[in-house]
C-alpha cells in the first residue's frame, strides 16, 4: 500500500505582469488502488497541479508538501520523482524526434527499475501491450509521437504507463481530442494498468464522458486553484447536470 499526500500546496508562475499564484493550498490524499477524478472549468489550475507535482521547472512551489510514502518528492528532480513511482500522462504529449518508441520505453523502464529488462520477455510484453491498445506494431520503430495523431499520442501515453508500472499516475485530460472509439480504447488501457499494478490514479478532466469508462472512487471539484467540494461518483453526475455555475466561476 502506497500513499500520495498533497498538503497545503501553493504554486506560482511568472507572467508578463509578474509572479502569479495559481494554486492556493491544495490538500488531497490518494491511496493505492484509488481513482480520484479532479474536475473543474478551464483555467482553474488543474494542469498546474499536475505539472507542479511532476516537477516542471516553470512552476514554483511557494508552500506545502507532496509526500509519496512519507517522502517529500518536491525536493527531487522530475526524473527522481518518476523513479519514485510517479507517472504523468500529458494533455499535449511532446514529440521526440530521433528517439524510437521502443528505445524510449526500454530506456525509461531501465531508469525506473535500475536495471535493463530481459530482451526476450520485454519484447513479448511490449507487443502484447501495443496489441491491447490497438497500436500498429510498426509504431515501435517510429520516433516517439512524431507525426502521430492526437489519439495515437494518447494511446502511447497509456502504453508508457503500462510499461513503467507506476505507484501513482496523473492523467491530465487524457480524454481531450479523442473520438468515441479512441476514448474507449484508452480507458480500457487505463483500467487494465490500474487492475494489474493497483496504482493510484488522479484523473483530470472537464467532462464526465471518460467517467463512463473509468469509474472513480472519489470526485473533487477544482475551482480557482483549490478543491472546493469532494464526494463520490454521484458528484460527477451533479456536475453534468448543473455545471460549475454554483461555484461562482
PDB file of C-alpha atoms in Angstrom, residues 28-231:
ATOM      1  CA  UNK A  28      -5.563  15.724  -1.340  1.00  0.00           C
ATOM      2  CA  UNK A  29      -4.628  12.154  -0.362  1.00  0.00           C
ATOM      3  CA  UNK A  30      -4.631   9.244  -2.834  1.00  0.00           C
ATOM      4  CA  UNK A  31      -4.014   5.655  -1.773  1.00  0.00           C
ATOM      5  CA  UNK A  32      -3.000   2.661  -3.868  1.00  0.00           C
ATOM      6  CA  UNK A  33      -5.865   1.378  -5.951  1.00  0.00           C
ATOM      7  CA  UNK A  34      -7.977   4.524  -5.655  1.00  0.00           C
ATOM      8  CA  UNK A  35      -9.177   6.554  -8.635  1.00  0.00           C
ATOM      9  CA  UNK A  36      -9.739  10.252  -7.952  1.00  0.00           C
ATOM     10  CA  UNK A  37     -11.377  12.400 -10.617  1.00  0.00           C
ATOM     11  CA  UNK A  38     -10.369  16.065 -10.468  1.00  0.00           C
ATOM     12  CA  UNK A  39     -12.938  18.155 -12.331  1.00  0.00           C
ATOM     13  CA  UNK A  40     -13.144  21.873 -12.940  1.00  0.00           C
ATOM     14  CA  UNK A  41     -13.505  24.604 -15.539  1.00  0.00           C
ATOM     15  CA  UNK A  42     -10.775  25.854 -17.855  1.00  0.00           C
ATOM     16  CA  UNK A  43      -8.136  27.915 -16.096  1.00  0.00           C
ATOM     17  CA  UNK A  44      -8.865  26.570 -12.624  1.00  0.00           C
ATOM     18  CA  UNK A  45      -5.321  25.255 -12.124  1.00  0.00           C
ATOM     19  CA  UNK A  46      -5.801  21.520 -12.658  1.00  0.00           C
ATOM     20  CA  UNK A  47      -2.904  21.179 -15.097  1.00  0.00           C
ATOM     21  CA  UNK A  48      -0.751  23.408 -12.898  1.00  0.00           C
ATOM     22  CA  UNK A  49      -1.268  20.898 -10.099  1.00  0.00           C
ATOM     23  CA  UNK A  50      -0.261  18.012 -12.373  1.00  0.00           C
ATOM     24  CA  UNK A  51       2.909  19.660 -13.652  1.00  0.00           C
ATOM     25  CA  UNK A  52       3.941  21.013 -10.266  1.00  0.00           C
ATOM     26  CA  UNK A  53       3.737  17.522  -8.775  1.00  0.00           C
ATOM     27  CA  UNK A  54       5.692  16.073 -11.695  1.00  0.00           C
ATOM     28  CA  UNK A  55       8.466  18.673 -11.373  1.00  0.00           C
ATOM     29  CA  UNK A  56       8.057  21.056 -14.325  1.00  0.00           C
ATOM     30  CA  UNK A  57      10.566  23.896 -13.778  1.00  0.00           C
ATOM     31  CA  UNK A  58       8.058  26.550 -14.872  1.00  0.00           C
ATOM     32  CA  UNK A  59       6.107  26.126 -11.632  1.00  0.00           C
ATOM     33  CA  UNK A  60       7.445  27.480  -8.349  1.00  0.00           C
ATOM     34  CA  UNK A  61       6.270  25.881  -5.124  1.00  0.00           C
ATOM     35  CA  UNK A  62       5.627  28.637  -2.575  1.00  0.00           C
ATOM     36  CA  UNK A  63       4.465  26.399   0.235  1.00  0.00           C
ATOM     37  CA  UNK A  64       3.364  22.864   1.012  1.00  0.00           C
ATOM     38  CA  UNK A  65       4.458  19.269   0.545  1.00  0.00           C
ATOM     39  CA  UNK A  66       3.840  16.348  -1.786  1.00  0.00           C
ATOM     40  CA  UNK A  67       4.621  13.150   0.097  1.00  0.00           C
ATOM     41  CA  UNK A  68       4.991   9.801  -1.635  1.00  0.00           C
ATOM     42  CA  UNK A  69       5.069   7.169   1.093  1.00  0.00           C
ATOM     43  CA  UNK A  70       6.117   9.844   3.563  1.00  0.00           C
ATOM     44  CA  UNK A  71       8.954  11.296   1.472  1.00  0.00           C
ATOM     45  CA  UNK A  72       8.613  14.838   0.094  1.00  0.00           C
ATOM     46  CA  UNK A  73       9.214  14.399  -3.638  1.00  0.00           C
ATOM     47  CA  UNK A  74       9.246  18.175  -4.203  1.00  0.00           C
ATOM     48  CA  UNK A  75      12.879  18.054  -3.166  1.00  0.00           C
ATOM     49  CA  UNK A  76      13.704  15.772  -6.107  1.00  0.00           C
ATOM     50  CA  UNK A  77      14.133  16.403  -9.827  1.00  0.00           C
ATOM     51  CA  UNK A  78      11.485  15.345 -12.340  1.00  0.00           C
ATOM     52  CA  UNK A  79      13.336  12.115 -13.152  1.00  0.00           C
ATOM     53  CA  UNK A  80      13.805  11.329  -9.462  1.00  0.00           C
ATOM     54  CA  UNK A  81      10.067  11.727  -8.930  1.00  0.00           C
ATOM     55  CA  UNK A  82       9.412   9.359 -11.840  1.00  0.00           C
ATOM     56  CA  UNK A  83      11.812   6.780 -10.404  1.00  0.00           C
ATOM     57  CA  UNK A  84       9.998   7.079  -7.066  1.00  0.00           C
ATOM     58  CA  UNK A  85       6.843   5.840  -8.803  1.00  0.00           C
ATOM     59  CA  UNK A  86       5.107   8.914 -10.242  1.00  0.00           C
ATOM     60  CA  UNK A  87       3.790   8.997 -13.815  1.00  0.00           C
ATOM     61  CA  UNK A  88       2.316  11.926 -15.747  1.00  0.00           C
ATOM     62  CA  UNK A  89       0.280  11.494 -18.926  1.00  0.00           C
ATOM     63  CA  UNK A  90       0.352  14.934 -20.505  1.00  0.00           C
ATOM     64  CA  UNK A  91      -2.551  16.735 -22.132  1.00  0.00           C
ATOM     65  CA  UNK A  92      -0.302  17.589 -25.081  1.00  0.00           C
ATOM     66  CA  UNK A  93       2.367  14.860 -25.397  1.00  0.00           C
ATOM     67  CA  UNK A  94       5.595  16.196 -26.878  1.00  0.00           C
ATOM     68  CA  UNK A  95       7.300  14.875 -29.998  1.00  0.00           C
ATOM     69  CA  UNK A  96      10.791  13.429 -29.565  1.00  0.00           C
ATOM     70  CA  UNK A  97      12.479  13.183 -32.983  1.00  0.00           C
ATOM     71  CA  UNK A  98      15.354  10.741 -33.185  1.00  0.00           C
ATOM     72  CA  UNK A  99      14.162   8.515 -30.313  1.00  0.00           C
ATOM     73  CA  UNK A 100      12.101   5.481 -31.278  1.00  0.00           C
ATOM     74  CA  UNK A 101       9.138   4.327 -29.236  1.00  0.00           C
ATOM     75  CA  UNK A 102      10.836   1.018 -28.404  1.00  0.00           C
ATOM     76  CA  UNK A 103      14.101   2.674 -27.309  1.00  0.00           C
ATOM     77  CA  UNK A 104      12.263   5.248 -25.237  1.00  0.00           C
ATOM     78  CA  UNK A 105      10.209   2.627 -23.422  1.00  0.00           C
ATOM     79  CA  UNK A 106      13.156   0.356 -22.640  1.00  0.00           C
ATOM     80  CA  UNK A 107      15.356   3.259 -21.514  1.00  0.00           C
ATOM     81  CA  UNK A 108      12.586   4.583 -19.269  1.00  0.00           C
ATOM     82  CA  UNK A 109      11.921   1.138 -17.754  1.00  0.00           C
ATOM     83  CA  UNK A 110      15.656   0.672 -17.126  1.00  0.00           C
ATOM     84  CA  UNK A 111      15.830   4.045 -15.372  1.00  0.00           C
ATOM     85  CA  UNK A 112      12.855   3.228 -13.160  1.00  0.00           C
ATOM     86  CA  UNK A 113      13.905  -0.343 -12.288  1.00  0.00           C
ATOM     87  CA  UNK A 114      17.627   0.346 -12.057  1.00  0.00           C
ATOM     88  CA  UNK A 115      18.367  -2.472 -14.493  1.00  0.00           C
ATOM     89  CA  UNK A 116      17.539  -3.300 -18.100  1.00  0.00           C
ATOM     90  CA  UNK A 117      14.660  -5.731 -18.653  1.00  0.00           C
ATOM     91  CA  UNK A 118      15.332  -9.063 -20.327  1.00  0.00           C
ATOM     92  CA  UNK A 119      15.063  -8.566 -24.084  1.00  0.00           C
ATOM     93  CA  UNK A 120      13.064 -11.751 -24.591  1.00  0.00           C
ATOM     94  CA  UNK A 121      10.372 -11.043 -22.004  1.00  0.00           C
ATOM     95  CA  UNK A 122      10.418  -7.300 -22.724  1.00  0.00           C
ATOM     96  CA  UNK A 123       9.666  -7.782 -26.408  1.00  0.00           C
ATOM     97  CA  UNK A 124       6.689 -10.010 -25.641  1.00  0.00           C
ATOM     98  CA  UNK A 125       5.392  -7.586 -23.021  1.00  0.00           C
ATOM     99  CA  UNK A 126       5.596  -4.589 -25.373  1.00  0.00           C
ATOM    100  CA  UNK A 127       3.926  -6.446 -28.253  1.00  0.00           C
ATOM    101  CA  UNK A 128       1.025  -7.537 -26.050  1.00  0.00           C
ATOM    102  CA  UNK A 129       0.569  -4.047 -24.607  1.00  0.00           C
ATOM    103  CA  UNK A 130       0.563  -2.495 -28.084  1.00  0.00           C
ATOM    104  CA  UNK A 131      -1.953  -5.058 -29.322  1.00  0.00           C
ATOM    105  CA  UNK A 132      -4.262  -4.405 -26.359  1.00  0.00           C
ATOM    106  CA  UNK A 133      -4.162  -0.668 -27.103  1.00  0.00           C
ATOM    107  CA  UNK A 134      -4.738  -1.253 -30.847  1.00  0.00           C
ATOM    108  CA  UNK A 135      -1.336   0.254 -31.700  1.00  0.00           C
ATOM    109  CA  UNK A 136       0.208  -0.844 -35.012  1.00  0.00           C
ATOM    110  CA  UNK A 137       3.426  -2.818 -34.281  1.00  0.00           C
ATOM    111  CA  UNK A 138       5.260  -0.619 -36.799  1.00  0.00           C
ATOM    112  CA  UNK A 139       4.969   2.276 -34.356  1.00  0.00           C
ATOM    113  CA  UNK A 140       7.639   0.630 -32.193  1.00  0.00           C
ATOM    114  CA  UNK A 141      10.307   1.758 -34.666  1.00  0.00           C
ATOM    115  CA  UNK A 142       8.871   5.244 -35.253  1.00  0.00           C
ATOM    116  CA  UNK A 143      10.116   8.359 -33.477  1.00  0.00           C
ATOM    117  CA  UNK A 144       8.146   9.000 -30.285  1.00  0.00           C
ATOM    118  CA  UNK A 145       4.952  10.983 -31.032  1.00  0.00           C
ATOM    119  CA  UNK A 146       6.456  12.417 -34.244  1.00  0.00           C
ATOM    120  CA  UNK A 147       3.681  12.652 -36.811  1.00  0.00           C
ATOM    121  CA  UNK A 148       1.234  10.856 -34.516  1.00  0.00           C
ATOM    122  CA  UNK A 149      -2.406  11.885 -34.426  1.00  0.00           C
ATOM    123  CA  UNK A 150      -3.865  13.168 -31.168  1.00  0.00           C
ATOM    124  CA  UNK A 151      -5.452   9.802 -30.439  1.00  0.00           C
ATOM    125  CA  UNK A 152      -2.229   7.923 -31.236  1.00  0.00           C
ATOM    126  CA  UNK A 153      -0.279  10.141 -28.849  1.00  0.00           C
ATOM    127  CA  UNK A 154      -2.750   9.472 -26.049  1.00  0.00           C
ATOM    128  CA  UNK A 155      -2.604   5.708 -26.646  1.00  0.00           C
ATOM    129  CA  UNK A 156       1.180   5.842 -26.437  1.00  0.00           C
ATOM    130  CA  UNK A 157       0.960   7.736 -23.157  1.00  0.00           C
ATOM    131  CA  UNK A 158      -1.062   4.867 -21.721  1.00  0.00           C
ATOM    132  CA  UNK A 159       1.393   2.395 -23.272  1.00  0.00           C
ATOM    133  CA  UNK A 160       4.159   4.144 -21.318  1.00  0.00           C
ATOM    134  CA  UNK A 161       2.067   3.994 -18.161  1.00  0.00           C
ATOM    135  CA  UNK A 162       1.523   0.276 -18.643  1.00  0.00           C
ATOM    136  CA  UNK A 163       5.215  -0.471 -19.234  1.00  0.00           C
ATOM    137  CA  UNK A 164       6.502   1.633 -16.308  1.00  0.00           C
ATOM    138  CA  UNK A 165       4.206   0.221 -13.580  1.00  0.00           C
ATOM    139  CA  UNK A 166       3.893   3.461 -11.568  1.00  0.00           C
ATOM    140  CA  UNK A 167       2.674   3.699  -7.995  1.00  0.00           C
ATOM    141  CA  UNK A 168       0.646   6.782  -8.931  1.00  0.00           C
ATOM    142  CA  UNK A 169      -0.471   8.082 -12.313  1.00  0.00           C
ATOM    143  CA  UNK A 170      -1.661  11.605 -13.057  1.00  0.00           C
ATOM    144  CA  UNK A 171      -3.714  11.692 -16.250  1.00  0.00           C
ATOM    145  CA  UNK A 172      -4.043  15.275 -17.449  1.00  0.00           C
ATOM    146  CA  UNK A 173      -7.118  15.474 -19.682  1.00  0.00           C
ATOM    147  CA  UNK A 174      -6.373  12.155 -21.338  1.00  0.00           C
ATOM    148  CA  UNK A 175      -9.816  12.341 -22.965  1.00  0.00           C
ATOM    149  CA  UNK A 176      -9.003  15.621 -24.756  1.00  0.00           C
ATOM    150  CA  UNK A 177      -9.304  15.305 -28.522  1.00  0.00           C
ATOM    151  CA  UNK A 178     -10.322  11.640 -28.545  1.00  0.00           C
ATOM    152  CA  UNK A 179     -13.153  10.273 -30.641  1.00  0.00           C
ATOM    153  CA  UNK A 180     -15.542   7.709 -29.165  1.00  0.00           C
ATOM    154  CA  UNK A 181     -13.525   4.645 -30.220  1.00  0.00           C
ATOM    155  CA  UNK A 182     -10.166   6.077 -29.080  1.00  0.00           C
ATOM    156  CA  UNK A 183     -11.682   7.139 -25.753  1.00  0.00           C
ATOM    157  CA  UNK A 184     -12.930   3.610 -25.114  1.00  0.00           C
ATOM    158  CA  UNK A 185      -9.587   2.014 -26.036  1.00  0.00           C
ATOM    159  CA  UNK A 186      -7.554   4.448 -23.930  1.00  0.00           C
ATOM    160  CA  UNK A 187      -9.933   3.995 -20.994  1.00  0.00           C
ATOM    161  CA  UNK A 188      -9.673   0.213 -21.235  1.00  0.00           C
ATOM    162  CA  UNK A 189      -5.891   0.591 -21.146  1.00  0.00           C
ATOM    163  CA  UNK A 190      -6.052   2.736 -18.018  1.00  0.00           C
ATOM    164  CA  UNK A 191      -8.378   0.250 -16.337  1.00  0.00           C
ATOM    165  CA  UNK A 192      -6.061  -2.628 -17.179  1.00  0.00           C
ATOM    166  CA  UNK A 193      -2.984  -0.891 -15.759  1.00  0.00           C
ATOM    167  CA  UNK A 194      -4.961   0.036 -12.660  1.00  0.00           C
ATOM    168  CA  UNK A 195      -6.001  -3.576 -12.182  1.00  0.00           C
ATOM    169  CA  UNK A 196      -2.554  -5.025 -12.918  1.00  0.00           C
ATOM    170  CA  UNK A 197      -0.415  -2.831 -10.654  1.00  0.00           C
ATOM    171  CA  UNK A 198      -3.030  -1.407  -8.243  1.00  0.00           C
ATOM    172  CA  UNK A 199      -1.739   2.110  -8.827  1.00  0.00           C
ATOM    173  CA  UNK A 200      -3.479   5.205  -7.530  1.00  0.00           C
ATOM    174  CA  UNK A 201      -4.853   7.497 -10.238  1.00  0.00           C
ATOM    175  CA  UNK A 202      -5.569  11.223 -10.397  1.00  0.00           C
ATOM    176  CA  UNK A 203      -7.793  11.696 -13.439  1.00  0.00           C
ATOM    177  CA  UNK A 204      -8.012  15.344 -14.506  1.00  0.00           C
ATOM    178  CA  UNK A 205     -10.923  16.167 -16.801  1.00  0.00           C
ATOM    179  CA  UNK A 206     -13.506  18.790 -17.743  1.00  0.00           C
ATOM    180  CA  UNK A 207     -16.181  16.344 -18.748  1.00  0.00           C
ATOM    181  CA  UNK A 208     -17.922  13.264 -17.402  1.00  0.00           C
ATOM    182  CA  UNK A 209     -17.754  11.205 -20.593  1.00  0.00           C
ATOM    183  CA  UNK A 210     -14.499   9.451 -19.651  1.00  0.00           C
ATOM    184  CA  UNK A 211     -16.048   8.575 -16.273  1.00  0.00           C
ATOM    185  CA  UNK A 212     -18.439   6.264 -18.108  1.00  0.00           C
ATOM    186  CA  UNK A 213     -15.437   4.042 -18.775  1.00  0.00           C
ATOM    187  CA  UNK A 214     -13.101   4.799 -15.857  1.00  0.00           C
ATOM    188  CA  UNK A 215     -15.118   4.659 -12.658  1.00  0.00           C
ATOM    189  CA  UNK A 216     -13.801   6.999  -9.936  1.00  0.00           C
ATOM    190  CA  UNK A 217     -13.928   6.232  -6.238  1.00  0.00           C
ATOM    191  CA  UNK A 218     -13.849   9.948  -5.411  1.00  0.00           C
ATOM    192  CA  UNK A 219     -14.667  13.145  -7.304  1.00  0.00           C
ATOM    193  CA  UNK A 220     -13.181  16.544  -6.448  1.00  0.00           C
ATOM    194  CA  UNK A 221     -14.305  19.914  -7.798  1.00  0.00           C
ATOM    195  CA  UNK A 222     -11.335  22.171  -8.503  1.00  0.00           C
ATOM    196  CA  UNK A 223     -12.029  25.909  -8.795  1.00  0.00           C
ATOM    197  CA  UNK A 224      -9.642  28.867  -8.647  1.00  0.00           C
ATOM    198  CA  UNK A 225      -6.657  26.856  -7.533  1.00  0.00           C
ATOM    199  CA  UNK A 226      -8.172  24.715  -4.803  1.00  0.00           C
ATOM    200  CA  UNK A 227     -10.602  21.890  -4.106  1.00  0.00           C
ATOM    201  CA  UNK A 228     -13.977  23.369  -3.220  1.00  0.00           C
ATOM    202  CA  UNK A 229     -16.083  20.205  -2.950  1.00  0.00           C
ATOM    203  CA  UNK A 230     -15.500  16.465  -2.748  1.00  0.00           C
ATOM    204  CA  UNK A 231     -17.701  13.417  -2.880  1.00  0.00           C
TER     205      UNK A 231
END
